[in-house]
Amino acid sequence: MKDNPYSLFKCLHILQEHPERIICLTISSDRQILVSSCYDVIIVWDLSKGELICQSKHLHKYTIGFRVIVNPDFYTFITDYGGWIEISDLLTGELVKRFKVGYSAALAISADGKTLFVGGSQEDDKTISIWDLSIGKLIHKLKGHTYRINFLTISPDGNTLISQVHNYETKVWDLQTYQEIPTFNIPRRQVIDSAAINSNGKIIVSGSKDECVRVWDLITNQIIHSFDIKYAGVRFPESISTTMTPDGKILVCTDSDNYIKVFNIENGKELCTLEGHSSEIRRVAISPDGLKIVSWSEDGCMKVWGLP
């Protein structure tokens, strides 16, 4: 169906077991490369063939306080460990650069890969520090939170940043002016510890621990759509896994029946349900054009979905 290609989606590949808990699952803009990472290894896959390209060890002993993100250029990846930001070659794992930022709780990177946002640092846990990645220099700080920052996400166009702290206080920042946009406020107990923001920074999708995925208008602070998702209890540290395409048209989320749900955000209709996992799905990613979905379940199985 031309209007709903997701009704034809099938499992194209089952990738070799990835037994450790995945903390990073990223698809390149051309749908050719997938990067998955747990705490001690980062793996690069040929997404079209479903084959391993390479893998490298992080060689970090402890998992607490460790994060990893892929640079949008897909040449390097960035880890935060022991208060240091380390930039490494994606294919070889070789360290390219490192600089000290202090222990932190959240990271986000701009779409051009030039700017890193660090939240919840040990030295100033209520502040978001902004770093120039090319020289490892602090260029600005965003202040206003009253508790430690534990979540950051940035719009694909690089103009809007969402931050949240443990008491559910949520802030929206205009990165052109470095000013807070004061219109948006998620009610208590609707923590956005799983979220995605669209390309122009106008809507955000939030997954929370109350069995509901919501689509918010950031300007009016109104809920555009709300999707009830079957959800068995509270998982730590994740809630419902959610993601959406940069244009804000397609939403993908998971439920406790081991299903992947695909929704049309514009009209709120379900497009399809993908079945095949035998245990709870903890991570899901969608390619920027919406034509590939990757899912990982807690039994270590990772699947690639798309048009046959």
CSV table of C-alpha atoms in Angstrom, one decimal:
chain,number,residue,atom,x,y,z
A,1,MET,CA,0.0,0.0,0.0
A,2,LYS,CA,1.5,3.3,-1.1
A,3,ASP,CA,-0.1,5.3,1.7
A,4,ASN,CA,0.9,2.7,4.4
A,5,PRO,CA,4.1,0.9,3.5
A,6,TYR,CA,4.4,-0.3,7.1
A,7,SER,CA,1.6,-2.8,6.5
A,8,LEU,CA,4.1,-4.6,4.3
A,9,PHE,CA,7.1,-4.5,6.8
A,10,LYS,CA,8.8,-7.8,7.5
A,11,CYS,CA,11.7,-8.9,9.5
A,12,LEU,CA,14.6,-8.7,7.0
A,13,HIS,CA,17.5,-9.7,9.2
A,14,ILE,CA,18.2,-11.2,12.6
A,15,LEU,CA,21.5,-9.9,13.8
A,16,GLN,CA,23.8,-12.0,16.0
A,17,GLU,CA,23.0,-12.0,19.6
A,18,HIS,CA,23.7,-8.8,21.5
A,19,PRO,CA,23.3,-10.1,25.1
A,20,GLU,CA,24.3,-7.0,27.0
A,21,ARG,CA,21.9,-4.1,27.6
A,22,ILE,CA,22.0,-1.7,24.7
A,23,ILE,CA,22.5,1.9,25.5
A,24,CYS,CA,22.9,3.2,22.0
A,25,LEU,CA,21.1,2.2,18.8
A,26,THR,CA,21.6,4.5,15.8
A,27,ILE,CA,20.8,4.3,12.1
A,28,SER,CA,22.6,6.4,9.5
A,29,SER,CA,20.7,8.8,7.3
A,30,ASP,CA,21.2,6.6,4.2
A,31,ARG,CA,20.0,3.4,6.0
A,32,GLN,CA,23.2,1.7,5.2
A,33,ILE,CA,24.8,1.6,8.7
A,34,LEU,CA,23.6,0.6,12.1
A,35,VAL,CA,25.6,1.2,15.3
A,36,SER,CA,24.7,-0.6,18.5
A,37,SER,CA,26.5,-0.3,21.8
A,38,CYS,CA,26.4,-1.8,25.3
A,39,TYR,CA,28.8,-0.7,28.1
A,40,ASP,CA,31.9,-2.5,26.9
A,41,VAL,CA,31.6,-2.8,23.1
A,42,ILE,CA,30.4,-0.8,20.1
A,43,ILE,CA,29.4,-2.7,17.0
A,44,VAL,CA,29.0,-1.4,13.4
A,45,TRP,CA,26.6,-3.3,11.1
A,46,ASP,CA,25.9,-3.2,7.4
A,47,LEU,CA,22.1,-2.7,7.7
A,48,SER,CA,21.3,-3.6,4.1
A,49,LYS,CA,23.0,-7.0,4.3
A,50,GLY,CA,22.5,-7.6,8.0
A,51,GLU,CA,26.2,-8.3,8.5
A,52,LEU,CA,28.8,-7.3,11.0
A,53,ILE,CA,31.3,-4.7,9.8
A,54,CYS,CA,33.5,-4.3,12.9
A,55,GLN,CA,33.4,-4.0,16.6
A,56,SER,CA,35.7,-2.4,19.2
A,57,LYS,CA,35.9,-2.6,23.0
A,58,HIS,CA,35.4,0.4,25.3
A,59,LEU,CA,37.5,-1.4,27.9
A,60,HIS,CA,35.8,0.4,30.8
A,61,LYS,CA,35.5,-1.6,33.9
A,62,TYR,CA,32.4,0.1,35.5
A,63,THR,CA,29.1,0.8,33.9
A,64,ILE,CA,27.8,3.5,36.2
A,65,GLY,CA,28.1,7.0,34.7
A,66,PHE,CA,28.9,5.7,31.2
A,67,ARG,CA,27.1,7.0,28.1
A,68,VAL,CA,27.8,6.6,24.4
A,69,ILE,CA,26.5,8.5,21.4
A,70,VAL,CA,27.3,8.4,17.7
A,71,ASN,CA,28.4,11.5,15.9
A,72,PRO,CA,25.9,12.2,13.1
A,73,ASP,CA,28.7,12.0,10.5
A,74,PHE,CA,29.1,8.3,11.5
A,75,TYR,CA,32.9,8.7,11.5
A,76,THR,CA,33.3,8.9,15.3
A,77,PHE,CA,31.5,8.0,18.5
A,78,ILE,CA,31.6,9.8,21.8
A,79,THR,CA,31.7,8.3,25.3
A,80,ASP,CA,31.5,9.9,28.7
A,81,TYR,CA,33.3,8.0,31.4
A,82,GLY,CA,34.9,9.1,34.6
A,83,GLY,CA,34.3,12.8,33.9
A,84,TRP,CA,36.1,12.6,30.5
A,85,ILE,CA,34.6,13.0,27.0
A,86,GLU,CA,36.4,10.6,24.6
A,87,ILE,CA,36.0,10.8,20.9
A,88,SER,CA,37.0,7.6,19.0
A,89,ASP,CA,37.1,6.4,15.5
A,90,LEU,CA,33.9,4.4,14.7
A,91,LEU,CA,35.6,1.7,12.6
A,92,THR,CA,38.9,1.2,14.6
A,93,GLY,CA,37.9,2.3,18.1
A,94,GLU,CA,41.1,4.4,18.2
A,95,LEU,CA,41.0,7.4,20.5
A,96,VAL,CA,41.0,10.6,18.6
A,97,LYS,CA,40.5,13.2,21.3
A,98,ARG,CA,39.6,13.5,25.0
A,99,PHE,CA,38.8,16.4,27.3
A,100,LYS,CA,37.6,16.8,30.9
A,101,VAL,CA,33.9,17.9,31.5
A,102,GLY,CA,33.3,16.4,35.0
A,103,TYR,CA,30.9,13.5,35.8
A,104,SER,CA,27.6,14.0,34.0
A,105,ALA,CA,24.2,12.4,33.8
A,106,ALA,CA,23.1,13.3,30.2
A,107,LEU,CA,24.5,14.0,26.8
A,108,ALA,CA,23.2,15.3,23.5
A,109,ILE,CA,24.9,16.2,20.2
A,110,SER,CA,24.0,18.7,17.6
A,111,ALA,CA,23.0,17.5,14.1
A,112,ASP,CA,26.2,18.9,12.6
A,113,GLY,CA,28.3,17.0,15.1
A,114,LYS,CA,30.1,20.1,16.2
A,115,THR,CA,28.5,20.8,19.6
A,116,LEU,CA,28.1,18.6,22.7
A,117,PHE,CA,25.5,19.3,25.4
A,118,VAL,CA,26.3,18.0,28.9
A,119,GLY,CA,23.8,17.9,31.7
A,120,GLY,CA,23.9,17.0,35.4
A,121,SER,CA,27.7,17.3,35.9
A,122,GLN,CA,29.0,16.6,39.4
A,123,GLU,CA,30.5,20.1,39.6
A,124,ASP,CA,27.2,21.9,38.6
A,125,ASP,CA,24.4,19.4,38.3
A,126,LYS,CA,21.7,22.0,37.6
A,127,THR,CA,23.4,23.4,34.6
A,128,ILE,CA,23.7,22.4,30.9
A,129,SER,CA,27.2,23.0,29.6
A,130,ILE,CA,27.8,23.5,25.9
A,131,TRP,CA,31.1,22.4,24.4
A,132,ASP,CA,32.8,22.9,21.1
A,133,LEU,CA,33.8,19.4,20.1
A,134,SER,CA,36.6,20.4,17.7
A,135,ILE,CA,38.7,22.0,20.4
A,136,GLY,CA,37.1,20.6,23.6
A,137,LYS,CA,36.2,24.1,24.8
A,138,LEU,CA,33.3,25.2,27.0
A,139,ILE,CA,31.4,27.9,25.0
A,140,HIS,CA,28.2,28.5,27.1
A,141,LYS,CA,26.0,27.4,30.0
A,142,LEU,CA,22.3,27.1,30.3
A,143,LYS,CA,20.9,27.7,33.9
A,144,GLY,CA,17.5,27.5,35.4
A,145,HIS,CA,16.8,24.0,36.6
A,146,THR,CA,16.4,23.5,40.4
A,147,TYR,CA,17.5,19.8,40.5
A,148,ARG,CA,20.0,17.6,38.8
A,149,ILE,CA,19.5,17.2,35.0
A,150,ASN,CA,19.2,13.6,33.9
A,151,PHE,CA,17.7,13.9,30.4
A,152,LEU,CA,18.6,15.8,27.2
A,153,THR,CA,17.4,15.6,23.6
A,154,ILE,CA,17.9,18.0,20.7
A,155,SER,CA,15.8,18.6,17.6
A,156,PRO,CA,17.4,17.5,14.3
A,157,ASP,CA,17.7,21.1,13.1
A,158,GLY,CA,19.8,21.9,16.1
A,159,ASN,CA,17.5,24.8,17.2
A,160,THR,CA,15.7,23.3,20.2
A,161,LEU,CA,16.9,21.5,23.3
A,162,ILE,CA,14.7,19.6,25.8
A,163,SER,CA,16.0,19.0,29.3
A,164,GLN,CA,14.5,17.3,32.3
A,165,VAL,CA,15.4,16.7,35.9
A,166,HIS,CA,14.5,13.9,38.4
A,167,ASN,CA,11.5,15.9,39.9
A,168,TYR,CA,10.0,16.0,36.3
A,169,GLU,CA,10.8,19.7,35.8
A,170,THR,CA,11.0,20.1,32.0
A,171,LYS,CA,12.6,23.0,30.1
A,172,VAL,CA,12.7,23.9,26.4
A,173,TRP,CA,15.6,26.0,25.1
A,174,ASP,CA,16.1,28.1,22.0
A,175,LEU,CA,19.6,27.3,21.0
A,176,GLN,CA,19.8,30.3,18.7
A,177,THR,CA,19.4,32.7,21.6
A,178,TYR,CA,20.3,30.4,24.5
A,179,GLN,CA,17.0,31.4,26.1
A,180,GLU,CA,14.4,29.2,27.8
A,181,ILE,CA,11.0,28.9,26.0
A,182,PRO,CA,8.7,29.1,29.0
A,183,THR,CA,5.5,27.7,27.5
A,184,PHE,CA,6.1,24.0,27.9
A,185,ASN,CA,5.6,22.1,31.2
A,186,ILE,CA,4.9,18.4,31.5
A,187,PRO,CA,2.8,17.6,34.6
A,188,ARG,CA,4.4,15.6,37.5
A,189,ARG,CA,4.7,11.8,37.1
A,190,GLN,CA,4.8,12.2,33.3
A,191,VAL,CA,8.6,11.9,33.1
A,192,ILE,CA,10.0,12.0,29.6
A,193,ASP,CA,12.8,9.5,30.2
A,194,SER,CA,12.0,8.2,26.7
A,195,ALA,CA,11.5,10.9,24.0
A,196,ALA,CA,12.0,12.1,20.5
A,197,ILE,CA,11.7,15.6,19.1
A,198,ASN,CA,10.9,16.5,15.4
A,199,SER,CA,13.1,18.4,13.0
A,200,ASN,CA,11.7,21.9,13.6
A,201,GLY,CA,11.4,21.5,17.4
A,202,LYS,CA,7.6,21.9,17.4
A,203,ILE,CA,6.5,18.6,18.8
A,204,ILE,CA,7.9,16.1,21.2
A,205,VAL,CA,6.9,12.5,21.8
A,206,SER,CA,7.2,11.3,25.4
A,207,GLY,CA,7.1,7.8,26.8
A,208,SER,CA,6.4,7.6,30.5
A,209,LYS,CA,5.8,5.1,33.3
A,210,ASP,CA,2.0,5.6,33.2
A,211,GLU,CA,1.3,3.3,30.2
A,212,CYS,CA,0.9,6.2,27.8
A,213,VAL,CA,2.8,7.7,24.9
A,214,ARG,CA,1.9,11.4,24.3
A,215,VAL,CA,2.6,13.8,21.4
A,216,TRP,CA,3.0,17.3,22.7
A,217,ASP,CA,2.8,20.7,21.0
A,218,LEU,CA,5.8,22.5,22.5
A,219,ILE,CA,4.4,26.0,21.8
A,220,THR,CA,0.8,25.5,23.1
A,221,ASN,CA,1.7,22.9,25.8
A,222,GLN,CA,-1.2,20.8,24.5
A,223,ILE,CA,-1.4,17.1,23.9
A,224,ILE,CA,-2.0,16.4,20.2
A,225,HIS,CA,-2.4,12.7,20.5
A,226,SER,CA,-2.2,10.1,23.3
A,227,PHE,CA,-1.6,6.4,22.8
A,228,ASP,CA,-2.3,3.8,25.4
A,229,ILE,CA,0.5,1.2,25.4
A,230,LYS,CA,0.2,-2.1,27.3
A,231,TYR,CA,3.0,-2.0,29.8
A,232,ALA,CA,3.9,-4.5,32.5
A,233,GLY,CA,5.1,-2.6,35.6
A,234,VAL,CA,7.9,-0.2,36.0
A,235,ARG,CA,11.2,-0.9,34.3
A,236,PHE,CA,14.4,0.6,35.5
A,237,PRO,CA,16.0,2.7,34.2
A,238,GLU,CA,13.9,2.8,31.0
A,239,SER,CA,10.2,3.4,30.4
A,240,ILE,CA,8.4,2.7,27.1
A,241,SER,CA,10.9,2.8,24.2
A,242,THR,CA,9.8,5.5,21.7
A,243,THR,CA,11.2,7.1,18.6
A,244,MET,CA,9.9,9.1,15.6
A,245,THR,CA,11.1,10.2,12.2
A,246,PRO,CA,12.7,13.7,12.1
A,247,ASP,CA,9.7,15.1,10.1
A,248,GLY,CA,7.4,14.2,13.0
A,249,LYS,CA,5.1,12.0,10.9
A,250,ILE,CA,5.8,8.5,12.1
A,251,LEU,CA,6.0,7.2,15.7
A,252,VAL,CA,7.4,3.9,16.8
A,253,CYS,CA,7.0,2.4,20.3
A,254,THR,CA,7.0,-0.9,22.0
A,255,ASP,CA,4.7,-2.7,24.5
A,256,SER,CA,4.9,-5.5,27.0
A,257,ASP,CA,3.4,-8.0,24.6
A,258,ASN,CA,6.7,-7.9,22.7
A,259,TYR,CA,5.1,-5.9,19.8
A,260,ILE,CA,6.3,-2.9,17.9
A,261,LYS,CA,3.6,-0.3,17.2
A,262,VAL,CA,3.8,2.1,14.4
A,263,PHE,CA,1.5,5.2,14.4
A,264,ASN,CA,0.8,8.1,12.1
A,265,ILE,CA,1.4,11.1,14.3
A,266,GLU,CA,-0.6,13.5,12.1
A,267,ASN,CA,-3.9,11.7,12.4
A,268,GLY,CA,-3.2,9.5,15.4
A,269,LYS,CA,-3.9,6.2,13.6
A,270,GLU,CA,-2.1,3.0,14.1
A,271,LEU,CA,-0.3,1.9,10.9
A,272,CYS,CA,0.8,-1.6,11.9
A,273,THR,CA,1.9,-4.0,14.6
A,274,LEU,CA,5.2,-5.8,14.1
A,275,GLU,CA,5.4,-9.2,15.8
A,276,GLY,CA,8.3,-11.6,16.2
A,277,HIS,CA,10.2,-10.9,19.4
A,278,SER,CA,9.9,-13.5,22.1
A,279,SER,CA,10.8,-11.3,25.0
A,280,GLU,CA,10.3,-7.6,26.0
A,281,ILE,CA,11.7,-5.1,23.5
A,282,ARG,CA,13.9,-2.6,25.3
A,283,ARG,CA,15.3,-0.5,22.4
A,284,VAL,CA,13.9,0.6,19.0
A,285,ALA,CA,15.3,2.9,16.3
A,286,ILE,CA,13.9,4.2,13.0
A,287,SER,CA,15.8,5.5,10.1
A,288,PRO,CA,15.4,9.2,9.2
A,289,ASP,CA,13.3,8.4,6.2
A,290,GLY,CA,11.2,5.9,8.1
A,291,LEU,CA,11.9,2.9,5.9
A,292,LYS,CA,13.9,0.8,8.3
A,293,ILE,CA,13.2,-0.1,12.0
A,294,VAL,CA,15.6,-1.9,14.3
A,295,SER,CA,14.6,-3.4,17.6
A,296,TRP,CA,16.4,-5.1,20.4
A,297,SER,CA,14.8,-7.3,23.1
A,298,GLU,CA,16.1,-8.4,26.5
A,299,ASP,CA,17.0,-11.9,25.3
A,300,GLY,CA,19.7,-10.4,23.1
A,301,CYS,CA,17.9,-10.6,19.8
A,302,MET,CA,18.2,-7.7,17.4
A,303,LYS,CA,15.9,-7.5,14.3
A,304,VAL,CA,15.9,-5.3,11.2
A,305,TRP,CA,12.4,-4.5,9.8
A,306,GLY,CA,11.6,-3.0,6.4
A,307,LEU,CA,10.0,-3.6,3.0
A,308,PRO,CA,10.9,-7.0,1.5
